[in-house]
Amino acid sequence: MNPIKTEIGYCTTERIYVRGHDLANDLIGKVDFIDMMMLVVLGRKCEGNERDMINAIMVTVMDHGLTPSALAARLTYLGAPEAMQAAVAAGLLGAGSVFLGAMENATLMLRDLVKSLPENAGDEQFLDIATAFYKDRRVARQTIYGLGHNIHVNGDPRIPALREVSQRNGYYGVHWRAMEQLEAVSGILGKRRLPINAAGAVGAMVADMQLPPTLARGLTLISRCAGLIGHVLEEQSSPTGQALWDLVLRQDPRNAVHS
Amino acid sequence: MNPIKTEIGYCTTERIYVRGHDLANDLIGKVDFIDMMMLVVLGRKCEGNERDMINAIMVTVMDHGLTPSALAARLTYLGAPEAMQAAVAAGLLGAGSVFLGAMENATLMLRDLVKSLPENAGDEQFLDIATAFYKDRRVARQTIYGLGHNIHVNGDPRIPALREVSQRNGYYGVHWRAMEQLEAVSGILGKRRLPINAAGAVGAMVADMQLPPTLARGLTLISRCAGLIGHVLEEQSSPTGQALWDLVLRQDPRNAVHS
Amino acid sequence: MNPIKTEIGYCTTERIYVRGHDLANDLIGKVDFIDMMMLVVLGRKCEGNERDMINAIMVTVMDHGLTPSALAARLTYLGAPEAMQAAVAAGLLGAGSVFLGAMENATLMLRDLVKSLPENAGDEQFLDIATAFYKDRRVARQTIYGLGHNIHVNGDPRIPALREVSQRNGYYGVHWRAMEQLEAVSGILGKRRLPINAAGAVGAMVADMQLPPTLARGLTLISRCAGLIGHVLEEQSSPTGQALWDLVLRQDPRNAVHS
Amino acid sequence: MNPIKTEIGYCTTERIYVRGHDLANDLIGKVDFIDMMMLVVLGRKCEGNERDMINAIMVTVMDHGLTPSALAARLTYLGAPEAMQAAVAAGLLGAGSVFLGAMENATLMLRDLVKSLPENAGDEQFLDIATAFYKDRRVARQTIYGLGHNIHVNGDPRIPALREVSQRNGYYGVHWRAMEQLEAVSGILGKRRLPINAAGAVGAMVADMQLPPTLARGLTLISRCAGLIGHVLEEQSSPTGQALWDLVLRQDPRNAVHS
């Protein structure tokens, strides 16, 4: 039998230890949320310019209004206002392959592409490899993550900002370049160029920071959790849940709608 | 019909707005996670010394090892490793009246106690009112939140650290004092003094900061989400889920255990 | 330490036991779902006419179209089609005090009302007690469960059918009568008579069957789970998730909508 | 924009319709849970001997004691007893690729295998095709679903019972035979014969009944939901959650344990 223990923490009668640090004496009031998160998740505080990068990622993905995850949370809150954790959990459950989880998939895909790249590959060679990679995935009917957006059809406004943050902090590396090559390839091979989306940029950032791919999805879950708390608070003061339901019922004229 | 809209954000083809700010130009790379969280949740960035307080709360509640929420997440991950968001959601679902949600209840309780307190109440008057409040809740069989801990029986080590942070930042106010009076009352009326626990301290902090009570639970959900990502990552590299299951099965000798 | 064991079941290398029965030899192919459910949940198969009552309850609550729980499930499925269990779980999470959980609350409320009823109470005495009970709850700002419906304002069509099933099977007892008295009181004391709704009828049925109140919520969770599978399957063949999202975005003219 | 409507149901002021039937007049008290489930999920009641098959599947997967899903539910209930729906949801969230979701994967796999089978294939040809299929999946590092069990190493006791039910009802078809061929191949190519497990048998049954593969996972979610209600009820009367937590803490001697 494996020993059942975690390196994350344990408690004695007198003390609580997190990653070997005394929580009360060494962490509370002394480290901030981001360092604590890195400590719990990776066993070490931020290094280099990681903090700015992580802040940028988390600011990017926190919220932008009535997304499916916000709607699922609000509709759940309507039925169970005594259990707001359930509304938040409902909102997180959609972070799968299509939406937020796509960031993890983009990280994995970029690491995969970059593996077949010779050291010191020039731009042309890079483009060739990206082209082959793109074609292979199309043939195998695998999603090419990180490209295209059905609202920001001319380019996702977050991408230049994320690129700038990455460059400023020294994390504009081979995965960012791979993502950009894929965008270029999409313009060459497809009907129209598919601009990089947030999943692509965050995927590249996590890969260029050499963080575990799981963290691409993980950071979005944490940040989106904050966004969902915002939706729950707004729902408390100016509820939309019932109106959402009525709006949907009204789409099918057979339905009577709540009076 | 109510208009269905949110003040949190909206998207045009060219821009994303969060609380009226242009996400790409004004927020990414310019504000940190805590300010963004406050913006999304409350519609404003941190004021005064709020940032230090919020960091201290979130550092306090993030994780301390194999709690029920961590175990629920790990056992869920065992069955569905392709959907880590489901494991994280399972871990958050227990944040109810007994564990993390108790922080919200403590905030509400302290606000309730303080309401009946005359301005400029002296210590003696305060103690009288806390005593009456304590007795009333006992008679009505209502939980007195924020007191007692079944591991840290001589005092929760986090409390002095949280008090110090609150004092340093100017948020050691009437709700903190109310919580302390309740601790004192427990020693006078009960068999043994019940020390303030983390729910009590966080409840007092949120109340003294005049934040919405929901945020007491909300901040713990966000921070615990980070803790759960840590457990999922550890589960990926050194899994415990199967061993946990086997450990439980072994408690009933009628069970055969996985080989 | 408590022994950690369950009376529900255990496994040996050769056999699986559920409530003491050999699953493979005594249950599979020999009992139906309803008996198995009763066995697992209550430790015994159906007795008397329980099966008809339970079928009627479960048929009543399974589904009736695009409810908030169905919408939460569909919006979750949109983001994570690889994890349909997460969509189903999201749909169940709203079964709280307002919607499906209200059935449990109605059962508890009716048991409470009936406690103060003398044996052989006549109709007049019953009405007096129900009136006092109704007023007390109004004064204490406690919800009176089981009354009123904002679509079926002239009466919930399910109630006569459920009453008939209860009468036919010998479970039209004091809790059903208490629910009907509350309906009558609502007409006497309020602006308009509030007809019994499904929560009220199911609450009365569970109470008159002397089943645990938790089972009122439990049966609805199981049956709604079937309804949600129906929504997931329909979403697979004729998806609505994206259209739902677009519909909501379109309510706020500031939003661009997916093309 | 797609019309947003469902074929599952709708409500008028006077009536509720489910799949075109009047719920109150035609379904409540007239159809049982299984027929209602089929109606909601597939749009038709049971046909042929489907009812016996579905009952057998649901009886098989309902519960067998302290599985990871039961443990996740119990640990969630410990923190949030006011929201039992959250405990049930937590228990369902692990129904992924490893545990209950594997039944869906087995159905899909068997349909895939059978596609390449010529009509009237004899046993020998069948074995050849199954062997090639088995080898291909091994090479591609794809899981072969439905084989092996780490407790029932000499054979899962549920399989003969499920085979017997399938034969008796006329659903012992080509997918059952494919599953048995894979078992045989495992004995020829591997170190030891891997017996068919419940996922394999249920997968074969759903495939031989020509039901949608999603229903293999769907039926287990519904039935397991009933099992989880059983665990919640037991937890109410004889709780194990705290003891489970303590048991885990005790595995790491650094931890103090609750007193």
PDB file of N, CA and C in Angstrom, chain C residues 24 37 70 78 81 95 97 107 127 139 143 155 175 179 198 202 217 240:
ATOM      1  N   ALA C  24     -25.333 -10.754  -7.733  1.00  0.00           N
ATOM      2  CA  ALA C  24     -25.388 -11.500  -8.990  1.00  0.00           C
ATOM      3  C   ALA C  24     -26.471 -12.580  -8.952  1.00  0.00           C
ATOM      4  N   MET C  37     -33.751   0.244  -5.642  1.00  0.00           N
ATOM      5  CA  MET C  37     -33.570   1.573  -5.050  1.00  0.00           C
ATOM      6  C   MET C  37     -34.011   1.569  -3.582  1.00  0.00           C
ATOM      7  N   ALA C  70     -32.276  22.068 -16.596  1.00  0.00           N
ATOM      8  CA  ALA C  70     -31.953  21.617 -17.952  1.00  0.00           C
ATOM      9  C   ALA C  70     -31.047  22.625 -18.658  1.00  0.00           C
ATOM     10  N   LEU C  78     -22.068  22.381 -23.381  1.00  0.00           N
ATOM     11  CA  LEU C  78     -21.477  23.164 -24.472  1.00  0.00           C
ATOM     12  C   LEU C  78     -19.954  23.307 -24.308  1.00  0.00           C
ATOM     13  N   PRO C  81     -18.188  18.728 -23.583  1.00  0.00           N
ATOM     14  CA  PRO C  81     -18.965  17.579 -24.076  1.00  0.00           C
ATOM     15  C   PRO C  81     -18.316  16.245 -23.748  1.00  0.00           C
ATOM     16  N   ALA C  95     -31.062  21.890  -7.256  1.00  0.00           N
ATOM     17  CA  ALA C  95     -32.191  21.273  -6.545  1.00  0.00           C
ATOM     18  C   ALA C  95     -32.151  21.664  -5.072  1.00  0.00           C
ATOM     19  N   SER C  97     -33.528  24.901  -2.039  1.00  0.00           N
ATOM     20  CA  SER C  97     -34.715  25.291  -1.278  1.00  0.00           C
ATOM     21  C   SER C  97     -35.826  25.837  -2.172  1.00  0.00           C
ATOM     22  N   THR C 107     -42.392  18.282   3.092  1.00  0.00           N
ATOM     23  CA  THR C 107     -42.590  17.102   3.957  1.00  0.00           C
ATOM     24  C   THR C 107     -42.339  17.461   5.417  1.00  0.00           C
ATOM     25  N   LEU C 127     -58.841  22.964  10.549  1.00  0.00           N
ATOM     26  CA  LEU C 127     -58.710  24.271   9.913  1.00  0.00           C
ATOM     27  C   LEU C 127     -58.154  25.305  10.899  1.00  0.00           C
ATOM     28  N   VAL C 139     -45.668  35.250  10.300  1.00  0.00           N
ATOM     29  CA  VAL C 139     -45.054  36.178  11.262  1.00  0.00           C
ATOM     30  C   VAL C 139     -43.548  35.922  11.370  1.00  0.00           C
ATOM     31  N   THR C 143     -41.085  30.378   4.928  1.00  0.00           N
ATOM     32  CA  THR C 143     -41.812  30.002   3.718  1.00  0.00           C
ATOM     33  C   THR C 143     -42.914  28.991   4.051  1.00  0.00           C
ATOM     34  N   GLY C 155     -54.275  26.390 -10.674  1.00  0.00           N
ATOM     35  CA  GLY C 155     -54.201  25.034 -10.158  1.00  0.00           C
ATOM     36  C   GLY C 155     -53.211  24.225 -10.964  1.00  0.00           C
ATOM     37  N   HIS C 175     -51.427  14.082   6.211  1.00  0.00           N
ATOM     38  CA  HIS C 175     -50.546  15.103   5.633  1.00  0.00           C
ATOM     39  C   HIS C 175     -51.135  15.690   4.353  1.00  0.00           C
ATOM     40  N   MET C 179     -52.133  19.603   3.917  1.00  0.00           N
ATOM     41  CA  MET C 179     -51.753  20.418   2.763  1.00  0.00           C
ATOM     42  C   MET C 179     -52.991  21.107   2.188  1.00  0.00           C
ATOM     43  N   ALA C 198     -46.711  20.978  -7.021  1.00  0.00           N
ATOM     44  CA  ALA C 198     -46.139  19.629  -7.016  1.00  0.00           C
ATOM     45  C   ALA C 198     -45.319  19.378  -5.754  1.00  0.00           C
ATOM     46  N   VAL C 202     -46.163  16.174  -3.474  1.00  0.00           N
ATOM     47  CA  VAL C 202     -45.129  15.164  -3.243  1.00  0.00           C
ATOM     48  C   VAL C 202     -44.739  15.162  -1.762  1.00  0.00           C
ATOM     49  N   ARG C 217     -36.604  14.827  -1.453  1.00  0.00           N
ATOM     50  CA  ARG C 217     -35.620  15.439  -2.345  1.00  0.00           C
ATOM     51  C   ARG C 217     -34.873  14.362  -3.128  1.00  0.00           C
ATOM     52  N   THR C 240     -28.546  23.213 -28.554  1.00  0.00           N
ATOM     53  CA  THR C 240     -29.117  24.537 -28.332  1.00  0.00           C
ATOM     54  C   THR C 240     -28.180  25.450 -27.542  1.00  0.00           C
TER      55      THR C 240
END
